[in-house]
Coordinates of N, CA and C in Angstrom, one line a residue:
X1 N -58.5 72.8 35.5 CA -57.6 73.1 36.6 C -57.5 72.0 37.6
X2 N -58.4 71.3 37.5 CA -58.5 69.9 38.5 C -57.5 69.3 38.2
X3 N -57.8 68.7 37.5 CA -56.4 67.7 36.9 C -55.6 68.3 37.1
X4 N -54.7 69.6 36.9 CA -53.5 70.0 36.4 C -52.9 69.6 38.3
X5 N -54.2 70.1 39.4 CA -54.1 70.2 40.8 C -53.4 68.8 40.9
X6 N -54.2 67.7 40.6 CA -54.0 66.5 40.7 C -52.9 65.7 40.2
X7 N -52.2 66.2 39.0 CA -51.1 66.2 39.0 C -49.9 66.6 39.7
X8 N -49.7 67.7 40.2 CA -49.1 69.3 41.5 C -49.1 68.0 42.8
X9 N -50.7 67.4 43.0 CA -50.6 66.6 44.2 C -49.7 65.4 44.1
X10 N -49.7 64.8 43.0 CA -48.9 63.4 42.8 C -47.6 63.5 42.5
X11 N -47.0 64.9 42.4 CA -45.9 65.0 42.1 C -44.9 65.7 43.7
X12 N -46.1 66.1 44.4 CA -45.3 66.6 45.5 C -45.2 65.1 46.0
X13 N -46.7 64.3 46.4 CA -46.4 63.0 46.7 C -44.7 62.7 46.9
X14 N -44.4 62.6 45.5 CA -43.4 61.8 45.2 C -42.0 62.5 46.3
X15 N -42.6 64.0 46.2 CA -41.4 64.4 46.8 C -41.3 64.4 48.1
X16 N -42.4 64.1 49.1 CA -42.8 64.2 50.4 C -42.6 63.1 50.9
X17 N -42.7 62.0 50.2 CA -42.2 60.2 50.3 C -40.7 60.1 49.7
X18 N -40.2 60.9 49.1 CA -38.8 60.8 48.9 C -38.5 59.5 47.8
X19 N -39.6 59.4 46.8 CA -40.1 58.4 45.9 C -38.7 58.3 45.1
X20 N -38.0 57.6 44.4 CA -37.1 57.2 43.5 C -38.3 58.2 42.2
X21 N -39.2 56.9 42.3 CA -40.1 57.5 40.7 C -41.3 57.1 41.0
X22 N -42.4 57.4 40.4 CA -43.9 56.8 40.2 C -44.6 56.9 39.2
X23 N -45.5 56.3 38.9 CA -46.3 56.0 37.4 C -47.3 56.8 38.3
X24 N -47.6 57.6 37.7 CA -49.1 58.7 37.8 C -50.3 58.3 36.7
X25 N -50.9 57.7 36.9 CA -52.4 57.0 36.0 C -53.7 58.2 36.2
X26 N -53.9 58.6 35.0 CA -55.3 59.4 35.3 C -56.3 58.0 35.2
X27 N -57.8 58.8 35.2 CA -59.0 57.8 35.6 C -59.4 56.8 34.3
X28 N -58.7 57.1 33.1 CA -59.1 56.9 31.5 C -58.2 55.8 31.0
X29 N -57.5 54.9 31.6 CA -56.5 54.1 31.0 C -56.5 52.5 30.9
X30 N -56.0 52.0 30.2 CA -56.3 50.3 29.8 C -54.8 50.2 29.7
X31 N -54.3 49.2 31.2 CA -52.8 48.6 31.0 C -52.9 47.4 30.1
X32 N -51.7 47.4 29.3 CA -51.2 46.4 28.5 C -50.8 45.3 29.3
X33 N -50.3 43.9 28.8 CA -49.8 43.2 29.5 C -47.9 43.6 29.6
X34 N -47.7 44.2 28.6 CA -46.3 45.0 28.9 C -46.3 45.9 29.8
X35 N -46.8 45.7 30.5 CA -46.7 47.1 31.5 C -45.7 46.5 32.6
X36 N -45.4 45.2 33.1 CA -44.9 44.5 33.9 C -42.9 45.1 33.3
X37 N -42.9 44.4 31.9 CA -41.6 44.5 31.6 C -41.2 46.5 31.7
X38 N -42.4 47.3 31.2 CA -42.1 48.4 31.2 C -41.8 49.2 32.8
X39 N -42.2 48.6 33.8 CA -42.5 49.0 35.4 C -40.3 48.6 35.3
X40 N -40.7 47.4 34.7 CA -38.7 46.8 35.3 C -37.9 47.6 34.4
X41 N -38.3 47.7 33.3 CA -36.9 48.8 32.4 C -37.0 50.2 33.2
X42 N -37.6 50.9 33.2 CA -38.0 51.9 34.0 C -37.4 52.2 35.5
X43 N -37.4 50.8 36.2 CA -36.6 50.9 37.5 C -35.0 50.0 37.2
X44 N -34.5 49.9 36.1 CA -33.2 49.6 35.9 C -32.9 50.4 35.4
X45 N -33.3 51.1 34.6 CA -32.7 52.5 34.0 C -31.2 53.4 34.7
X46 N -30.3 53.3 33.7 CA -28.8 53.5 34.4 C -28.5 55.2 34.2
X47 N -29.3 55.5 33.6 CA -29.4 57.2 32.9 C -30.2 57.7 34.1
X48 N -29.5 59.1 33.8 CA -30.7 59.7 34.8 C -32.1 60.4 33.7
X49 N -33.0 60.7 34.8 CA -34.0 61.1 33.7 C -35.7 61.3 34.5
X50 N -36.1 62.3 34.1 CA -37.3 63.2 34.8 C -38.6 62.8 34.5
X51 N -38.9 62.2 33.0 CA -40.1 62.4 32.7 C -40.2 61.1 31.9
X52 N -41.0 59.8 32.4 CA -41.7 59.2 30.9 C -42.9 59.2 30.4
X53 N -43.1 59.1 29.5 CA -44.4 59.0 29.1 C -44.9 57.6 28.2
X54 N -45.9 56.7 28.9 CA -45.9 55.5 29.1 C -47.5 55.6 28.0
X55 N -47.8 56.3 27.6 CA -49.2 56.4 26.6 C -49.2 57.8 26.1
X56 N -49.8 58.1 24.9 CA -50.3 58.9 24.2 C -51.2 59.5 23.7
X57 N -51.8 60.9 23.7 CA -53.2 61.0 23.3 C -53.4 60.2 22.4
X58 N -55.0 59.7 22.6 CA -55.7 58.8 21.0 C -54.3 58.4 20.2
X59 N -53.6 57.8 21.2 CA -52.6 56.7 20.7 C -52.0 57.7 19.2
X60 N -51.7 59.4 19.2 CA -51.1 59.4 18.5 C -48.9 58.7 18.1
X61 N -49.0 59.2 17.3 CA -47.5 59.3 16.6 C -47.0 60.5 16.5
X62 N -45.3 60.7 16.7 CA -44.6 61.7 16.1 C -43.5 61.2 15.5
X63 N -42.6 62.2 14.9 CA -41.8 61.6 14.3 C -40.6 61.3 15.9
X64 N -39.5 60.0 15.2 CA -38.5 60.1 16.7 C -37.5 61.0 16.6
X65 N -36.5 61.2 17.0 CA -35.2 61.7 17.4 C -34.3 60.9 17.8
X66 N -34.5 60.0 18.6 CA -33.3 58.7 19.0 C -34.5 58.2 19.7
X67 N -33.3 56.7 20.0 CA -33.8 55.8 20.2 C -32.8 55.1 20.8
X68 N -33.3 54.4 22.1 CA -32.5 53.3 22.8 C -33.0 51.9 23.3
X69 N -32.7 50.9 22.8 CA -33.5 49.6 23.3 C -33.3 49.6 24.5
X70 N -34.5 48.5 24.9 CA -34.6 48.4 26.4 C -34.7 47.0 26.2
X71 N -35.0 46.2 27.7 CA -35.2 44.7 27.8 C -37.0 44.8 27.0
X72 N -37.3 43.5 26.5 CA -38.2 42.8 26.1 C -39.2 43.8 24.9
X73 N -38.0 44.0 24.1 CA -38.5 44.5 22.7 C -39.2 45.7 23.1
X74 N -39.0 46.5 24.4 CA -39.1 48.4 24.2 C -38.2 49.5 24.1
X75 N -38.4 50.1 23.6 CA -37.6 51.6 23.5 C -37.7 53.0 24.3
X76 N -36.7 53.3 24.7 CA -36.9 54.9 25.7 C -36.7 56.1 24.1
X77 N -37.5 56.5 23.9 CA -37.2 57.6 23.0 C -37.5 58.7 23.2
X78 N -36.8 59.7 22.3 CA -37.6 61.1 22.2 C -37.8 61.5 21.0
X79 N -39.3 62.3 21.4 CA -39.6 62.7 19.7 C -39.1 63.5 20.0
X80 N -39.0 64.0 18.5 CA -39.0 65.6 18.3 C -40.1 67.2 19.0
X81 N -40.9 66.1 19.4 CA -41.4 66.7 20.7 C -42.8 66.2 21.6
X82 N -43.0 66.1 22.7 CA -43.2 65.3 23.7 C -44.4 65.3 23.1
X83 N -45.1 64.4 23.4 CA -46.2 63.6 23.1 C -47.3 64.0 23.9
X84 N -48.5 64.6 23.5 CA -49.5 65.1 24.7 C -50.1 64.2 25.2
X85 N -50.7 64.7 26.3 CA -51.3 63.5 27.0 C -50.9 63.2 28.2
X86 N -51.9 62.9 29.1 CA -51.0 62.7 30.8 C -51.5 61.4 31.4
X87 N -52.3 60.6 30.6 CA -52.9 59.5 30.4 C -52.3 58.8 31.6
X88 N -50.5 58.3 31.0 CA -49.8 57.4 32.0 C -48.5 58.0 32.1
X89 N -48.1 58.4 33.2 CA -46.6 59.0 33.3 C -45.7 59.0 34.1
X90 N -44.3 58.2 33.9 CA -43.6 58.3 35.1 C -42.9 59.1 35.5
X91 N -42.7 59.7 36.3 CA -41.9 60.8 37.3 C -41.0 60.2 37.9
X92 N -39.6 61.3 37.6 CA -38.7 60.7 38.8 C -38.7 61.8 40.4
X93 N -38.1 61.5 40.9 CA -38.2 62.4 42.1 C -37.6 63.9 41.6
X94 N -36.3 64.0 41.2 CA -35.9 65.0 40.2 C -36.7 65.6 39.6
X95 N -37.0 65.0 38.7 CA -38.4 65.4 37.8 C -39.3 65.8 38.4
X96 N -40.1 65.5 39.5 CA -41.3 66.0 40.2 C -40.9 67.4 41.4
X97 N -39.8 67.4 41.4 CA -39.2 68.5 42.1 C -39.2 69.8 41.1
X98 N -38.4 69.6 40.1 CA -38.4 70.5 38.9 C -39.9 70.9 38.4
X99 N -40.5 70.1 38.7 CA -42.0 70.3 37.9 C -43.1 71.4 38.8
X100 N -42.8 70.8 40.4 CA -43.2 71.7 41.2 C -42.8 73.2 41.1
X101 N -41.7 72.6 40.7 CA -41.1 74.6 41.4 C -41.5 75.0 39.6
X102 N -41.4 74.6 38.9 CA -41.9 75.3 37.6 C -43.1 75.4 37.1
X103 N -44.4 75.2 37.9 CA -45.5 75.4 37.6 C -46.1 75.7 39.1
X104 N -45.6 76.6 39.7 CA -46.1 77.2 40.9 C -47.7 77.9 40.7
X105 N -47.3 78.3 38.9 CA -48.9 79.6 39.0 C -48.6 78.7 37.6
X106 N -49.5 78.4 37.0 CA -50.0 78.2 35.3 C -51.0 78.4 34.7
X107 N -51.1 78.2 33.3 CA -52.3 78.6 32.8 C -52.8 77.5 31.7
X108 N -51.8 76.8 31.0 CA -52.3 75.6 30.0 C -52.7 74.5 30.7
X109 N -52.7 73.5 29.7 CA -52.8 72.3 30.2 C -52.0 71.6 30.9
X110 N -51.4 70.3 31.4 CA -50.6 70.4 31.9 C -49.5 69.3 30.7
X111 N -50.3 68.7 29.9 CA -49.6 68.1 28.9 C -49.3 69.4 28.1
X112 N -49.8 70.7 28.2 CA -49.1 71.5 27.0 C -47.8 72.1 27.7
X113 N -47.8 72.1 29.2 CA -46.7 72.4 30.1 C -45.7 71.9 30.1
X114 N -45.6 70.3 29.8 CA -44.5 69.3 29.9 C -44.2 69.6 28.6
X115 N -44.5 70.0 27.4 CA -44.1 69.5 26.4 C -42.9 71.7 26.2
X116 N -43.3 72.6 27.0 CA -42.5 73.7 27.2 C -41.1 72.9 27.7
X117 N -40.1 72.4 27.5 CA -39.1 71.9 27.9 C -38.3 73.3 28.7
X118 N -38.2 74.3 28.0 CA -37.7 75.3 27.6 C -37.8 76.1 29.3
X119 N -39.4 76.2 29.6 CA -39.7 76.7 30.9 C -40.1 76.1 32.3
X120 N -39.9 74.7 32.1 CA -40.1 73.4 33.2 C -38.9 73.3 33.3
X121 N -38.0 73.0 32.4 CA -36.9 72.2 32.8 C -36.9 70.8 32.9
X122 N -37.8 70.5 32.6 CA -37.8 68.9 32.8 C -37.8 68.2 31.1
X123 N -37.2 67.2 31.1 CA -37.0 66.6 30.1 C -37.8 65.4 30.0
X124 N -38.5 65.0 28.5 CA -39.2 63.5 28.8 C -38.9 62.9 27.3
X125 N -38.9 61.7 28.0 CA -38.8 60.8 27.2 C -40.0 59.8 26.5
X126 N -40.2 59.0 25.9 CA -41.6 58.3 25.7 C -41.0 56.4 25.6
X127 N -42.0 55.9 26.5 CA -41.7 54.2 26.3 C -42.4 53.4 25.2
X128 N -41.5 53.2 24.0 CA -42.4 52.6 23.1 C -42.1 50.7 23.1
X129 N -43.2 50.3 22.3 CA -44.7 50.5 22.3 C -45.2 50.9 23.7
X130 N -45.9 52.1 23.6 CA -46.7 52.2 25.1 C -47.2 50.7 25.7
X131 N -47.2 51.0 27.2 CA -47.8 49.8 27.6 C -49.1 50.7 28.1
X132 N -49.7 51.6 28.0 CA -51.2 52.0 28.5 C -51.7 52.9 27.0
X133 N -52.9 52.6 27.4 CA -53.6 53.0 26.1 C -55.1 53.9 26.7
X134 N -55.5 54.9 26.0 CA -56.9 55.3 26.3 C -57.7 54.6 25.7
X135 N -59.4 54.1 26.3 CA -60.5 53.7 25.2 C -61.0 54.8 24.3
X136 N -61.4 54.1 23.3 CA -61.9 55.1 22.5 C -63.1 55.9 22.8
X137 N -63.9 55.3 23.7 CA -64.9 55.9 24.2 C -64.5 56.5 25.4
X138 N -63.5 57.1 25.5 CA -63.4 58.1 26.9 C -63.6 59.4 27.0
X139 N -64.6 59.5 28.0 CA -65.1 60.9 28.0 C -64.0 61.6 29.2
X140 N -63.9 62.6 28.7 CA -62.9 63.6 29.5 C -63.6 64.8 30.2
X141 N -63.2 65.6 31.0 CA -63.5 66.7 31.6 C -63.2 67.5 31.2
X142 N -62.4 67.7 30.2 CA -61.2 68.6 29.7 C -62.0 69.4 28.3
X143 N -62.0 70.3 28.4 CA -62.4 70.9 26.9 C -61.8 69.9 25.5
X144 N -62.4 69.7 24.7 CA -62.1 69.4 23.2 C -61.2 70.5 22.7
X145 N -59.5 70.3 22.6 CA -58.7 71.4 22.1 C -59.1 72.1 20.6
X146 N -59.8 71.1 20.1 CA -60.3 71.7 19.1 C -61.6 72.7 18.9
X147 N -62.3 72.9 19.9 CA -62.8 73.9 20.5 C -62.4 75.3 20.1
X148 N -62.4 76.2 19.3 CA -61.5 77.4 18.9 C -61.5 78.5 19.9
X149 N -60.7 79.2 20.5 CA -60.8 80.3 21.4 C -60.0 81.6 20.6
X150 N -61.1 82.3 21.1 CA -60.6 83.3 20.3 C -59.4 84.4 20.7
X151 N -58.6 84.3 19.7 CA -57.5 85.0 20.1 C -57.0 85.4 19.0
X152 N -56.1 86.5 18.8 CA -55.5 87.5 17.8 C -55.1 86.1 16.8
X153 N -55.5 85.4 15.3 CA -54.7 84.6 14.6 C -53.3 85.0 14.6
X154 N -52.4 86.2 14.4 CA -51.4 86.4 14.4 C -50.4 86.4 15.8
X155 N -51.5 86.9 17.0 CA -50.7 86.1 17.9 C -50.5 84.9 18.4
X156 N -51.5 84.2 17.9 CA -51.6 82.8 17.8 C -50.3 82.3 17.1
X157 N -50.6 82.3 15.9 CA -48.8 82.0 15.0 C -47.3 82.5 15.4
X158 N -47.7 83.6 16.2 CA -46.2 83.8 16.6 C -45.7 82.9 17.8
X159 N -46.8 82.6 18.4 CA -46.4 82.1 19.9 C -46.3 80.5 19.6
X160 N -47.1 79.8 18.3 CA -46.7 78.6 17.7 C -45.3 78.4 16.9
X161 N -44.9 79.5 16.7 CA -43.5 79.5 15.6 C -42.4 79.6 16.8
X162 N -42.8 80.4 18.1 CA -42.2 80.8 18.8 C -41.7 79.5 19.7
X163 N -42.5 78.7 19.8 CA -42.8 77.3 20.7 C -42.2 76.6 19.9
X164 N -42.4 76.6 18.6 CA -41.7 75.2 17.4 C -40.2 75.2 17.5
X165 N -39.6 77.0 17.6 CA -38.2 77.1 17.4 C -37.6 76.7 18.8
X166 N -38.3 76.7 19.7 CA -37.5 76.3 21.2 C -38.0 74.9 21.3
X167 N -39.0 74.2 20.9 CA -39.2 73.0 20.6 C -37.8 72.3 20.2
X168 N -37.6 72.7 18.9 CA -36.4 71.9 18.1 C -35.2 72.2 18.6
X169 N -34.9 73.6 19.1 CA -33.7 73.7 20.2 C -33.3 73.0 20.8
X170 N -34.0 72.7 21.6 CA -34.2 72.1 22.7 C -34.4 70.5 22.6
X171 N -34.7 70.2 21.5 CA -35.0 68.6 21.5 C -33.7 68.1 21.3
X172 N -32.4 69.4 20.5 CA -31.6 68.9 19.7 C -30.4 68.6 20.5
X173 N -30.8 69.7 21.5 CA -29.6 69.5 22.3 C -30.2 68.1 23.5
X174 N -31.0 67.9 24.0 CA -31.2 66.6 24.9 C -31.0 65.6 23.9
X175 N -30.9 65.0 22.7 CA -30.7 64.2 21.6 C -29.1 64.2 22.0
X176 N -28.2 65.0 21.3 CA -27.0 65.2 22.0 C -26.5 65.0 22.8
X177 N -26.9 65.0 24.2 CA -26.6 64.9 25.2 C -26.4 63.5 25.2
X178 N -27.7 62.6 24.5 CA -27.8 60.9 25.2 C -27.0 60.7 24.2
X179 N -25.8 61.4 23.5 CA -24.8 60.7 22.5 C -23.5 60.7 23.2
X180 N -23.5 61.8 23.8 CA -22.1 62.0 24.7 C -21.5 61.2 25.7
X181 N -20.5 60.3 25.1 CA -19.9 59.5 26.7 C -19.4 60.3 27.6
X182 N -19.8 60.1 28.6 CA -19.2 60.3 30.1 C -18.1 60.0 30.3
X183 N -16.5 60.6 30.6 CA -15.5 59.8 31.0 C -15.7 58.8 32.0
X184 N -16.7 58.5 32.9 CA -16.8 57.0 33.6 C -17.1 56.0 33.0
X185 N -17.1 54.9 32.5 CA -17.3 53.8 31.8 C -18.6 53.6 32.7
X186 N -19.7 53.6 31.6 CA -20.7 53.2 31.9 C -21.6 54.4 32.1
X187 N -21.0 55.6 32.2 CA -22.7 56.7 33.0 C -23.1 57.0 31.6
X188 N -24.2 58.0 32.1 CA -24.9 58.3 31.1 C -24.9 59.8 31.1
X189 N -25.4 60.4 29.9 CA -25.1 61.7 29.7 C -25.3 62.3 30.9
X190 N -25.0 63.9 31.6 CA -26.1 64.3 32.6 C -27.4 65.0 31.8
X191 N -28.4 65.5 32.7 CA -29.5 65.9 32.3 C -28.6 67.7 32.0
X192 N -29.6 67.6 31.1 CA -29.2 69.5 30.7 C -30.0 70.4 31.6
X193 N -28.9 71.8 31.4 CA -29.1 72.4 32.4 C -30.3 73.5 31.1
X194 N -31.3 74.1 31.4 CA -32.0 75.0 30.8 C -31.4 76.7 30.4
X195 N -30.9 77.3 29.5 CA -30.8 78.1 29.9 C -31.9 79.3 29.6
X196 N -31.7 80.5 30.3 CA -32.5 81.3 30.1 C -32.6 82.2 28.1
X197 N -33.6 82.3 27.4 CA -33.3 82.7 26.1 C -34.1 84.0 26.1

């Protein structure tokens, strides 16, 4: 619950300073030397946009969904679905506004909350190659997800099947979106609006 607080705190931050955006670092992280060109794609970014994620749990993989170059050989992408992990993250003010009002009371993690598209409302994206990385030897506070808690297997699978199908909804249409020209020369899609399902 600490952390998730700690997050709640860095994200009103943003909104109480009237931040454009901020990189939110938990205690566990090793910057790249890309992290410089990633700080500058990040604040030229001509799109609008709520959520990046700048590292990934134990440096996993997902599959992508699109993909857009950036300056100095990085990519803004989205997987097929958000990448856990709250390692390294940038917030836009937007973003940290929506995140507030959508996690007033919670109960998961808070990387299992960003990746709910569906009931935040916030959209994210991931910057590849990450420029932050966790050590391998990082000890966390956090339970081992793999830890089993017991709960109904079959409600367990419904509410996984249930999450997968609004996962892929939902990824398919913000995918979409970043295809769609704008009649202004030059904007970028808008951000989607959520609807209720």
């Amino acid at each position: 619950m600490a952390v998730y607080l700690s997050h709640r705190k860095a994200w009103q931050t943003i909104v109480d300073r009237q931040l454009d955006h901020a990189i939110i670092l938990e205690d566990d992280f090793v910057l790249d030397r890309s992290i410089h060109s990633a700080i500058e794609n990040i604040s030229t970014l001509k799109q609008p946009w709520q959520l990046i994620k700048l590292a990934a749990y134990k440096d996993r993989n997902r599959e992508i969904a699109f993909t857009k170059p950036l300056a100095d050989e990085q990519h803004l992408v989205i997987h097929k679905k958000l990448m856990s992990g709250c390692c390294a993250t940038a917030v836009s003010f937007e973003g940290a506004k929506a995140l507030l009002k959508a996690t007033a009371t919670f109960g998961r993690p808070v990387d299992c909350d960003l990746q709910h598209v569906w009931e935040t409302g916030v959209y994210g994206y991931s910057l590849l190659p990450y420029p932050v990385s966790q050590p391998d030897n990082a000890q966390s506070d956090i339970r081992d997800r793999s830890t089993k808690v017991k709960k109904s297997f079959w409600r367990r699978k419904k509410q996984q099947l249930h999450s997968a199908l609004l996962n892929t909804k939902y990824t398919k249409q913000f995918v979409k979106a970043q295809q769609v020209p704008n009649k202004k020369k030059g904007a970028a899609a808008p951000l989607l609006p959520i609807k209720n399902h």
